[in-house]
């Protein structure tokens, strides 16, 4: 587990791309998906399905209406318009089907892991019985041994084992699960690699983690999120307004002596109502959830994802999030008259075979500061590594009669000078490691908390987004303050107990702020439940996972920042495409109104600024543009509008420019281009 | 002095005068609605009405108050007109016919003041003073009350109380409208507006109708009512004798809607929030003035339908202000305007009356539009949309949507039916695009509670009397109910703190966003209809 904490956010992202590459196309839209999703898209013509989307149901009914007229009064124009109107519905279906299809692929691969394991249930008298995994109930105790699949979600209550969780997390390195403490939760469908554990089942069959994950990625339980509902109301309002405008247009046209056909009026209506966003809305929602899953985060609801975009305050644990989880060597302090170089050489030798993160960090310092080699020379390979034990509290190497040891000061006989150094390091919040050769103390290694590179920049970005970061740590206030200043967080909570965390969350929420946090321990559970976005680490306890509304399978606390960005991106994509959709209408008016009425008021032809060939070609071009723009925007809907952390005003200005102004200009060009082709069709041009 | 310079001078004087009263007047209104004290007169009224002035109402109770009060007003006004023959000072003007009485009752209670009658031939002084003028005051005060309730929705949090409708109504009438109207009436008399209890004057053997004009003229403009006591309205020399009275009347009709932005800023505790709304209102007002004035000045017959004493500029400023404030008083014949000029006046109404809009209605309409604009903007910055510290969710968007939908719905249904009724052809002076403009203008005027007449259309048949009456009724009260529901759901919310992530709503970005939303909503809704009316006319 600790290995994950060692990586930078960038590395973690890259790794997900690798791990998940075989599961889903990671964020990139592949045109082939349009073809493979085609059957699903056809199924969605079912009117019951269409009813879920007030904008598209109008297009559906309109298409049906023009079909009747196209059949009774066929012409190239009426048939072409009818086909393209149905095409509009098809493209909307396709957008949704493609988004769902990506989830389905992922669900299928998850399902494969959900083998119907046979459980070895412990009966009350202590004997074992073999039952199907689906028969397990909450509270059952099961035995799992090396090579066996864990039959259900639960907590280890006895023993310690290494577990392969790659089926769920995509992470191939095994993890350790042991009874007691915060590393006891195991997930059904994962495989025990070594040893034997007894697991207490904590979920009912069918409600396990994998089941929930499958339901989630398939979108089976997808409910509209609050903002999505509000947006749907706005889109319905626009649809009603345009229906009124188009329906009332007929009497005005009759009054003016230019009655219009139902086909033309329907074409106008479909072009005006916000079909672009209406068609892509659910795809955006599904894709947003999908983006989270691709980053190995499971959200229990879309609502939580939206809430992530609204977060005002982020509570971040210091250790593992802001600083490396492990302390790193930052300084070698020679003592007792030892030459600093000699100390460094001794230290290097003692740590060459030390695989712990601290050991590696010592070697790195030797290389960087003293130019020593990170690799053992041939002569040095003969050395015998003495590993750290709880009894000796030191580790080291024995080589050619030299016995080098490093460890806690208490294991050595120390001079006043060395004790002084040791005390000073402790006071600064660091950890001193005393180094001795053949019982002669050479000096002290300072291990200290090191802020991960790039954190300061990330916190600055968060600040620009309006998010306040609070570092939570068990350190004393002095140390906490030093690290908080170094990392650039806005505030810190020192000597924090779980209650303090809870109190802080409540205080923020009373001020109307939304709070996000990560946590893994059972004592984090109340705070996770209280926070608006609580991300539980997959390594954490079942209680923590139950309390939060998201689970991070990588157990990477820095991912909270990405989650916030995904939440924002989801909303931005909806807003941007709505703006684009509405802005498109201007060009459509310029295309269709002169086409409809230039016959009765020739002056209106002045509005035909695109110089569309004929009324038929103008109307058909607008309808075709309106349909094709849906397909053209599917990749954007799936990928999400690009989000760069910046102030709200800057974001709005940028998006208004791209999607507002762009939305006005694009259809002029698009309709004009389509007309150049459409006018070649006999009976249209 | 060239007409252009004279016109600009008038605009300059007008803006200066508005700027002078803006702060004191706006702050005064804020104090009126925030004050905890009741005057003796007010207490007497509350005792008489058995109202506890210190109890506050939920949004629904507040709405029942508005609707009940207005319904009773309509009934009383209707009855008063129907029994005119037995009332004093009727000058032998008989009972008002049913359709006309129905239309007029709704018209004055909804602050529309659409007049399907010739005042000096139909209404006696009693109906005029006890009925119509009373409504001129209280219908404006109702608009103020609703606006204040909505503002309280933003200001308050975690409460279901929006204030007391009766208290707001009484204060708006007694502390704001009455005293200012009193002073304004005296100024108008000084400027030459007539004031007489007699039915007319005899000029060289010719009977010229007269009335207590000045007192009613004052509230006609101040309350953005617009219903004149004389048929020619503010084009009549008794109502509007010269350029100075003209300018003063324009000032009066703009005064409250403009100053309310200051009141708003005061009440929400951030004056900039009010200034930005004023800048949007003022920007659109100025742009539309340029359109109307420019179109009229360059028209073929610039002075057709206009009073020589006001010239093109004085007429255009009046026309732009009266259609932008839902007042509906006129000093020229809008029907005679060019396609573009008349279309501009029509568009002013189609904006939904918020440039700067009527008394109270202007500010609550623009706030509703701001909610829609901020909803989209909020999504575009990746946060649950909020405005003035309140989140814009399902309830808020629904209420705003209903409020915005009401006007186009009744307008387009009414005008659509009217366009194909055979009887309509006989009621119009013109056919073709100008004829359609006349129909659209009538329904826009009614649905937006403006009341100005394009004229050129005879609206006395039963269809017009009843359909325009219903347009006024729904165009007024559907948005009011939605706005009060909106206020209720806003007040119930917690206040969202302002953070660096909050989208500021005081700068030019917000102003352009809001302007864009107002123009876009009106354009998208009405361009098809306008294409066959004013646009076709203007492009000819």
mmCIF file of N, CA and C in Angstrom, chain B residues 11-117:
data_model
loop_
_atom_site.group_PDB
_atom_site.id
_atom_site.type_symbol
_atom_site.label_atom_id
_atom_site.label_comp_id
_atom_site.label_asym_id
_atom_site.label_seq_id
_atom_site.Cartn_x
_atom_site.Cartn_y
_atom_site.Cartn_z
ATOM 1 N N UNK B 11 -32.485 64.612 -23.067
ATOM 2 C CA UNK B 11 -32.005 63.370 -22.454
ATOM 3 C C UNK B 11 -31.084 63.706 -21.289
ATOM 4 N N UNK B 12 -30.218 64.707 -21.511
ATOM 5 C CA UNK B 12 -29.282 65.108 -20.469
ATOM 6 C C UNK B 12 -30.000 65.593 -19.221
ATOM 7 N N UNK B 13 -31.004 66.453 -19.411
ATOM 8 C CA UNK B 13 -31.753 66.975 -18.260
ATOM 9 C C UNK B 13 -32.448 65.829 -17.535
ATOM 10 N N UNK B 14 -33.041 64.931 -18.315
ATOM 11 C CA UNK B 14 -33.766 63.808 -17.736
ATOM 12 C C UNK B 14 -32.849 62.952 -16.869
ATOM 13 N N UNK B 15 -31.682 62.605 -17.434
ATOM 14 C CA UNK B 15 -30.759 61.734 -16.699
ATOM 15 C C UNK B 15 -30.231 62.444 -15.458
ATOM 16 N N UNK B 16 -29.948 63.754 -15.597
ATOM 17 C CA UNK B 16 -29.479 64.504 -14.436
ATOM 18 C C UNK B 16 -30.528 64.501 -13.329
ATOM 19 N N UNK B 17 -31.756 64.757 -13.711
ATOM 20 C CA UNK B 17 -32.826 64.797 -12.711
ATOM 21 C C UNK B 17 -32.955 63.440 -12.022
ATOM 22 N N UNK B 18 -32.887 62.352 -12.805
ATOM 23 C CA UNK B 18 -32.988 61.024 -12.219
ATOM 24 C C UNK B 18 -31.805 60.749 -11.294
ATOM 25 N N UNK B 19 -30.619 61.213 -11.726
ATOM 26 C CA UNK B 19 -29.422 60.997 -10.912
ATOM 27 C C UNK B 19 -29.533 61.721 -9.581
ATOM 28 N N UNK B 20 -30.146 62.913 -9.604
ATOM 29 C CA UNK B 20 -30.263 63.695 -8.373
ATOM 30 C C UNK B 20 -31.164 62.982 -7.361
ATOM 31 N N UNK B 21 -32.279 62.430 -7.825
ATOM 32 C CA UNK B 21 -33.202 61.817 -6.858
ATOM 33 C C UNK B 21 -32.832 60.369 -6.553
ATOM 34 N N UNK B 22 -31.931 59.791 -7.361
ATOM 35 C CA UNK B 22 -31.661 58.355 -7.257
ATOM 36 C C UNK B 22 -31.333 57.899 -5.842
ATOM 37 N N UNK B 23 -30.332 58.540 -5.243
ATOM 38 C CA UNK B 23 -29.904 58.077 -3.916
ATOM 39 C C UNK B 23 -30.919 58.371 -2.823
ATOM 40 N N UNK B 24 -31.331 59.649 -2.668
ATOM 41 C CA UNK B 24 -32.275 59.904 -1.569
ATOM 42 C C UNK B 24 -33.565 59.099 -1.712
ATOM 43 N N UNK B 25 -34.041 59.024 -2.924
ATOM 44 C CA UNK B 25 -35.303 58.352 -3.159
ATOM 45 C C UNK B 25 -35.178 56.835 -2.936
ATOM 46 N N UNK B 26 -34.102 56.276 -3.489
ATOM 47 C CA UNK B 26 -33.886 54.840 -3.326
ATOM 48 C C UNK B 26 -33.685 54.474 -1.871
ATOM 49 N N UNK B 27 -32.882 55.261 -1.168
ATOM 50 C CA UNK B 27 -32.633 54.984 0.246
ATOM 51 C C UNK B 27 -33.904 55.140 1.063
ATOM 52 N N UNK B 28 -34.713 56.154 0.689
ATOM 53 C CA UNK B 28 -35.960 56.386 1.412
ATOM 54 C C UNK B 28 -36.871 55.156 1.295
ATOM 55 N N UNK B 29 -36.995 54.643 0.077
ATOM 56 C CA UNK B 29 -37.866 53.482 -0.108
ATOM 57 C C UNK B 29 -37.346 52.279 0.684
ATOM 58 N N UNK B 30 -36.022 52.132 0.732
ATOM 59 C CA UNK B 30 -35.458 51.024 1.518
ATOM 60 C C UNK B 30 -35.841 51.187 2.981
ATOM 61 N N UNK B 31 -35.759 52.430 3.487
ATOM 62 C CA UNK B 31 -36.118 52.672 4.888
ATOM 63 C C UNK B 31 -37.584 52.372 5.126
ATOM 64 N N UNK B 32 -38.415 52.769 4.172
ATOM 65 C CA UNK B 32 -39.861 52.549 4.328
ATOM 66 C C UNK B 32 -40.151 51.064 4.561
ATOM 67 N N UNK B 33 -39.508 50.227 3.754
ATOM 68 C CA UNK B 33 -39.839 48.801 3.844
ATOM 69 C C UNK B 33 -39.060 48.074 4.932
ATOM 70 N N UNK B 34 -38.056 48.761 5.489
ATOM 71 C CA UNK B 34 -37.289 48.111 6.547
ATOM 72 C C UNK B 34 -37.739 48.589 7.926
ATOM 73 N N UNK B 35 -38.447 49.726 7.935
ATOM 74 C CA UNK B 35 -38.802 50.352 9.206
ATOM 75 C C UNK B 35 -39.657 49.438 10.076
ATOM 76 N N UNK B 36 -39.452 49.566 11.387
ATOM 77 C CA UNK B 36 -40.211 48.764 12.337
ATOM 78 C C UNK B 36 -41.417 49.551 12.857
ATOM 79 N N UNK B 37 -41.427 50.845 12.594
ATOM 80 C CA UNK B 37 -42.452 51.694 13.202
ATOM 81 C C UNK B 37 -43.654 51.876 12.277
ATOM 82 N N UNK B 38 -44.794 52.081 12.898
ATOM 83 C CA UNK B 38 -46.018 52.345 12.146
ATOM 84 C C UNK B 38 -46.509 53.737 12.507
ATOM 85 N N UNK B 39 -46.996 54.455 11.506
ATOM 86 C CA UNK B 39 -47.540 55.781 11.804
ATOM 87 C C UNK B 39 -48.951 55.633 12.371
ATOM 88 N N UNK B 40 -49.460 56.717 12.916
ATOM 89 C CA UNK B 40 -50.796 56.675 13.517
ATOM 90 C C UNK B 40 -51.851 56.352 12.471
ATOM 91 N N UNK B 41 -51.712 56.987 11.307
ATOM 92 C CA UNK B 41 -52.667 56.754 10.229
ATOM 93 C C UNK B 41 -52.659 55.278 9.828
ATOM 94 N N UNK B 42 -51.432 54.742 9.710
ATOM 95 C CA UNK B 42 -51.306 53.333 9.332
ATOM 96 C C UNK B 42 -51.938 52.427 10.376
ATOM 97 N N UNK B 43 -51.669 52.749 11.651
ATOM 98 C CA UNK B 43 -52.236 51.917 12.727
ATOM 99 C C UNK B 43 -53.757 51.941 12.663
ATOM 100 N N UNK B 44 -54.294 53.105 12.338
ATOM 101 C CA UNK B 44 -55.753 53.212 12.237
ATOM 102 C C UNK B 44 -56.262 52.314 11.113
ATOM 103 N N UNK B 45 -55.529 52.331 10.006
ATOM 104 C CA UNK B 45 -55.941 51.474 8.884
ATOM 105 C C UNK B 45 -55.866 49.999 9.279
ATOM 106 N N UNK B 46 -54.775 49.631 9.966
ATOM 107 C CA UNK B 46 -54.636 48.224 10.367
ATOM 108 C C UNK B 46 -55.758 47.824 11.318
ATOM 109 N N UNK B 47 -56.103 48.751 12.245
ATOM 110 C CA UNK B 47 -57.184 48.438 13.184
ATOM 111 C C UNK B 47 -58.487 48.227 12.423
ATOM 112 N N UNK B 48 -58.713 49.124 11.462
ATOM 113 C CA UNK B 48 -59.936 49.052 10.668
ATOM 114 C C UNK B 48 -59.979 47.730 9.889
ATOM 115 N N UNK B 49 -58.850 47.334 9.353
ATOM 116 C CA UNK B 49 -58.819 46.098 8.560
ATOM 117 C C UNK B 49 -58.553 44.866 9.403
ATOM 118 N N UNK B 50 -58.467 45.032 10.710
ATOM 119 C CA UNK B 50 -58.168 43.925 11.638
ATOM 120 C C UNK B 50 -56.903 43.184 11.214
ATOM 121 N N UNK B 51 -55.878 43.969 10.984
ATOM 122 C CA UNK B 51 -54.595 43.393 10.566
ATOM 123 C C UNK B 51 -53.609 43.569 11.698
ATOM 124 N N UNK B 52 -52.860 42.502 11.988
ATOM 125 C CA UNK B 52 -51.775 42.626 12.950
ATOM 126 C C UNK B 52 -50.520 42.984 12.159
ATOM 127 N N UNK B 53 -50.118 44.259 12.217
ATOM 128 C CA UNK B 53 -49.018 44.691 11.341
ATOM 129 C C UNK B 53 -47.678 44.078 11.717
ATOM 130 N N UNK B 54 -47.591 43.473 12.899
ATOM 131 C CA UNK B 54 -46.297 42.914 13.293
ATOM 132 C C UNK B 54 -46.186 41.427 13.014
ATOM 133 N N UNK B 55 -47.251 40.841 12.461
ATOM 134 C CA UNK B 55 -47.147 39.426 12.114
ATOM 135 C C UNK B 55 -46.655 39.322 10.681
ATOM 136 N N UNK B 56 -45.878 38.317 10.430
ATOM 137 C CA UNK B 56 -45.343 38.146 9.085
ATOM 138 C C UNK B 56 -45.983 36.947 8.404
ATOM 139 N N UNK B 57 -45.928 36.968 7.065
ATOM 140 C CA UNK B 57 -46.634 35.934 6.300
ATOM 141 C C UNK B 57 -45.682 35.018 5.548
ATOM 142 N N UNK B 58 -46.161 33.782 5.321
ATOM 143 C CA UNK B 58 -45.462 32.872 4.413
ATOM 144 C C UNK B 58 -45.719 33.346 2.989
ATOM 145 N N UNK B 59 -44.987 32.799 2.046
ATOM 146 C CA UNK B 59 -45.161 33.266 0.671
ATOM 147 C C UNK B 59 -46.578 33.031 0.191
ATOM 148 N N UNK B 60 -47.165 31.889 0.602
ATOM 149 C CA UNK B 60 -48.506 31.566 0.098
ATOM 150 C C UNK B 60 -49.532 32.543 0.670
ATOM 151 N N UNK B 61 -49.382 32.860 1.949
ATOM 152 C CA UNK B 61 -50.319 33.810 2.554
ATOM 153 C C UNK B 61 -50.172 35.185 1.906
ATOM 154 N N UNK B 62 -48.927 35.542 1.674
ATOM 155 C CA UNK B 62 -48.640 36.809 1.006
ATOM 156 C C UNK B 62 -49.323 36.829 -0.372
ATOM 157 N N UNK B 63 -49.212 35.699 -1.087
ATOM 158 C CA UNK B 63 -49.809 35.611 -2.422
ATOM 159 C C UNK B 63 -51.334 35.667 -2.342
ATOM 160 N N UNK B 64 -51.911 34.987 -1.340
ATOM 161 C CA UNK B 64 -53.364 35.070 -1.172
ATOM 162 C C UNK B 64 -53.779 36.518 -0.949
ATOM 163 N N UNK B 65 -52.981 37.237 -0.167
ATOM 164 C CA UNK B 65 -53.259 38.650 0.084
ATOM 165 C C UNK B 65 -53.299 39.440 -1.222
ATOM 166 N N UNK B 66 -52.254 39.240 -2.045
ATOM 167 C CA UNK B 66 -52.172 39.961 -3.318
ATOM 168 C C UNK B 66 -53.377 39.621 -4.190
ATOM 169 N N UNK B 67 -53.639 38.316 -4.317
ATOM 170 C CA UNK B 67 -54.708 37.881 -5.211
ATOM 171 C C UNK B 67 -56.075 38.315 -4.686
ATOM 172 N N UNK B 68 -56.280 38.144 -3.372
ATOM 173 C CA UNK B 68 -57.573 38.508 -2.780
ATOM 174 C C UNK B 68 -57.834 39.998 -2.937
ATOM 175 N N UNK B 69 -56.812 40.790 -2.604
ATOM 176 C CA UNK B 69 -56.952 42.233 -2.691
ATOM 177 C C UNK B 69 -57.255 42.657 -4.131
ATOM 178 N N UNK B 70 -56.555 42.036 -5.070
ATOM 179 C CA UNK B 70 -56.743 42.416 -6.462
ATOM 180 C C UNK B 70 -58.109 41.949 -6.971
ATOM 181 N N UNK B 71 -58.519 40.757 -6.536
ATOM 182 C CA UNK B 71 -59.811 40.243 -6.980
ATOM 183 C C UNK B 71 -60.934 41.159 -6.491
ATOM 184 N N UNK B 72 -60.868 41.536 -5.222
ATOM 185 C CA UNK B 72 -61.876 42.443 -4.684
ATOM 186 C C UNK B 72 -61.846 43.764 -5.446
ATOM 187 N N UNK B 73 -60.643 44.223 -5.776
ATOM 188 C CA UNK B 73 -60.495 45.459 -6.542
ATOM 189 C C UNK B 73 -61.199 45.372 -7.887
ATOM 190 N N UNK B 74 -61.031 44.234 -8.549
ATOM 191 C CA UNK B 74 -61.658 44.058 -9.861
ATOM 192 C C UNK B 74 -63.180 44.091 -9.727
ATOM 193 N N UNK B 75 -63.688 43.357 -8.737
ATOM 194 C CA UNK B 75 -65.141 43.295 -8.551
ATOM 195 C C UNK B 75 -65.697 44.697 -8.256
ATOM 196 N N UNK B 76 -65.047 45.405 -7.321
ATOM 197 C CA UNK B 76 -65.524 46.735 -6.962
ATOM 198 C C UNK B 76 -65.533 47.672 -8.166
ATOM 199 N N UNK B 77 -64.436 47.608 -8.927
ATOM 200 C CA UNK B 77 -64.305 48.501 -10.067
ATOM 201 C C UNK B 77 -65.359 48.180 -11.131
ATOM 202 N N UNK B 78 -65.605 46.889 -11.293
ATOM 203 C CA UNK B 78 -66.606 46.463 -12.265
ATOM 204 C C UNK B 78 -67.981 46.988 -11.845
ATOM 205 N N UNK B 79 -68.322 46.755 -10.577
ATOM 206 C CA UNK B 79 -69.639 47.174 -10.079
ATOM 207 C C UNK B 79 -69.793 48.689 -10.205
ATOM 208 N N UNK B 80 -68.744 49.403 -9.821
ATOM 209 C CA UNK B 80 -68.779 50.867 -9.874
ATOM 210 C C UNK B 80 -69.111 51.355 -11.292
ATOM 211 N N UNK B 81 -68.490 50.732 -12.281
ATOM 212 C CA UNK B 81 -68.749 51.142 -13.666
ATOM 213 C C UNK B 81 -70.166 50.787 -14.096
ATOM 214 N N UNK B 82 -70.628 49.620 -13.600
ATOM 215 C CA UNK B 82 -71.941 49.138 -14.038
ATOM 216 C C UNK B 82 -73.081 49.936 -13.404
ATOM 217 N N UNK B 83 -72.818 50.640 -12.311
ATOM 218 C CA UNK B 83 -73.893 51.442 -11.682
ATOM 219 C C UNK B 83 -73.612 52.929 -11.825
ATOM 220 N N UNK B 84 -72.797 53.289 -12.820
ATOM 221 C CA UNK B 84 -72.393 54.696 -12.958
ATOM 222 C C UNK B 84 -73.582 55.634 -13.060
ATOM 223 N N UNK B 85 -74.660 55.156 -13.692
ATOM 224 C CA UNK B 85 -75.791 56.055 -13.936
ATOM 225 C C UNK B 85 -76.377 56.613 -12.640
ATOM 226 N N UNK B 86 -76.191 55.914 -11.512
ATOM 227 C CA UNK B 86 -76.746 56.445 -10.264
ATOM 228 C C UNK B 86 -75.689 57.152 -9.425
ATOM 229 N N UNK B 87 -74.467 57.233 -9.913
ATOM 230 C CA UNK B 87 -73.405 57.855 -9.118
ATOM 231 C C UNK B 87 -73.367 59.354 -9.386
ATOM 232 N N UNK B 88 -72.889 60.162 -8.389
ATOM 233 C CA UNK B 88 -72.771 61.598 -8.626
ATOM 234 C C UNK B 88 -71.649 61.900 -9.626
ATOM 235 N N UNK B 89 -71.647 63.096 -10.127
ATOM 236 C CA UNK B 89 -70.638 63.564 -11.104
ATOM 237 C C UNK B 89 -70.503 62.632 -12.306
ATOM 238 N N UNK B 90 -71.665 62.078 -12.753
ATOM 239 C CA UNK B 90 -71.545 61.197 -13.918
ATOM 240 C C UNK B 90 -71.746 61.948 -15.228
ATOM 241 N N UNK B 91 -72.136 63.177 -15.125
ATOM 242 C CA UNK B 91 -72.358 64.012 -16.318
ATOM 243 C C UNK B 91 -73.184 63.288 -17.362
ATOM 244 N N UNK B 92 -74.175 62.549 -16.871
ATOM 245 C CA UNK B 92 -75.085 61.795 -17.728
ATOM 246 C C UNK B 92 -74.383 60.771 -18.595
ATOM 247 N N UNK B 93 -73.185 60.353 -18.115
ATOM 248 C CA UNK B 93 -72.534 59.224 -18.789
ATOM 249 C C UNK B 93 -73.101 57.984 -18.109
ATOM 250 N N UNK B 94 -73.682 57.084 -18.903
ATOM 251 C CA UNK B 94 -74.449 55.973 -18.341
ATOM 252 C C UNK B 94 -73.581 54.841 -17.852
ATOM 253 N N UNK B 95 -74.226 53.686 -17.572
ATOM 254 C CA UNK B 95 -73.485 52.516 -17.132
ATOM 255 C C UNK B 95 -72.526 52.066 -18.233
ATOM 256 N N UNK B 96 -71.340 51.678 -17.823
ATOM 257 C CA UNK B 96 -70.348 51.212 -18.797
ATOM 258 C C UNK B 96 -70.774 49.818 -19.261
ATOM 259 N N UNK B 97 -70.718 49.538 -20.568
ATOM 260 C CA UNK B 97 -71.144 48.211 -21.038
ATOM 261 C C UNK B 97 -70.318 47.085 -20.411
ATOM 262 N N UNK B 98 -70.927 45.878 -20.369
ATOM 263 C CA UNK B 98 -70.305 44.741 -19.660
ATOM 264 C C UNK B 98 -68.858 44.457 -20.080
ATOM 265 N N UNK B 99 -68.676 44.241 -21.387
ATOM 266 C CA UNK B 99 -67.339 43.868 -21.881
ATOM 267 C C UNK B 99 -66.319 44.926 -21.545
ATOM 268 N N UNK B 100 -66.703 46.190 -21.742
ATOM 269 C CA UNK B 100 -65.796 47.298 -21.490
ATOM 270 C C UNK B 100 -65.481 47.415 -19.996
ATOM 271 N N UNK B 101 -66.521 47.207 -19.158
ATOM 272 C CA UNK B 101 -66.320 47.301 -17.709
ATOM 273 C C UNK B 101 -65.404 46.189 -17.229
ATOM 274 N N UNK B 102 -65.590 44.977 -17.776
ATOM 275 C CA UNK B 102 -64.743 43.830 -17.424
ATOM 276 C C UNK B 102 -63.288 44.143 -17.768
ATOM 277 N N UNK B 103 -63.094 44.575 -19.006
ATOM 278 C CA UNK B 103 -61.748 44.871 -19.484
ATOM 279 C C UNK B 103 -61.108 45.982 -18.665
ATOM 280 N N UNK B 104 -61.858 47.036 -18.400
ATOM 281 C CA UNK B 104 -61.309 48.188 -17.683
ATOM 282 C C UNK B 104 -60.988 47.847 -16.237
ATOM 283 N N UNK B 105 -61.879 47.057 -15.606
ATOM 284 C CA UNK B 105 -61.636 46.688 -14.209
ATOM 285 C C UNK B 105 -60.315 45.938 -14.094
ATOM 286 N N UNK B 106 -60.135 44.927 -14.970
ATOM 287 C CA UNK B 106 -58.874 44.174 -14.934
ATOM 288 C C UNK B 106 -57.716 45.097 -15.281
ATOM 289 N N UNK B 107 -57.909 45.922 -16.274
ATOM 290 C CA UNK B 107 -56.856 46.785 -16.771
ATOM 291 C C UNK B 107 -56.270 47.672 -15.677
ATOM 292 N N UNK B 108 -57.141 48.257 -14.845
ATOM 293 C CA UNK B 108 -56.623 49.178 -13.827
ATOM 294 C C UNK B 108 -56.086 48.443 -12.606
ATOM 295 N N UNK B 109 -56.674 47.275 -12.292
ATOM 296 C CA UNK B 109 -56.173 46.530 -11.130
ATOM 297 C C UNK B 109 -54.825 45.896 -11.439
ATOM 298 N N UNK B 110 -54.596 45.564 -12.709
ATOM 299 C CA UNK B 110 -53.324 44.933 -13.067
ATOM 300 C C UNK B 110 -52.249 45.948 -13.421
ATOM 301 N N UNK B 111 -52.531 47.234 -13.150
ATOM 302 C CA UNK B 111 -51.560 48.288 -13.444
ATOM 303 C C UNK B 111 -51.267 48.389 -14.944
ATOM 304 N N UNK B 112 -52.219 47.883 -15.750
ATOM 305 C CA UNK B 112 -52.024 47.953 -17.196
ATOM 306 C C UNK B 112 -52.522 49.299 -17.719
ATOM 307 N N UNK B 113 -53.770 49.607 -17.348
ATOM 308 C CA UNK B 113 -54.415 50.844 -17.760
ATOM 309 C C UNK B 113 -54.581 50.933 -19.261
ATOM 310 N N UNK B 114 -54.843 49.769 -19.843
ATOM 311 C CA UNK B 114 -55.271 49.692 -21.233
ATOM 312 C C UNK B 114 -56.657 50.313 -21.278
ATOM 313 N N UNK B 115 -56.897 51.174 -22.242
ATOM 314 C CA UNK B 115 -58.183 51.850 -22.278
ATOM 315 C C UNK B 115 -58.922 51.537 -23.578
ATOM 316 N N UNK B 116 -59.993 50.749 -23.430
ATOM 317 C CA UNK B 116 -60.787 50.431 -24.612
ATOM 318 C C UNK B 116 -61.962 51.400 -24.720
ATOM 319 N N UNK B 117 -61.898 52.461 -23.894
ATOM 320 C CA UNK B 117 -62.992 53.425 -23.852
ATOM 321 C C UNK B 117 -62.449 54.830 -24.071
#
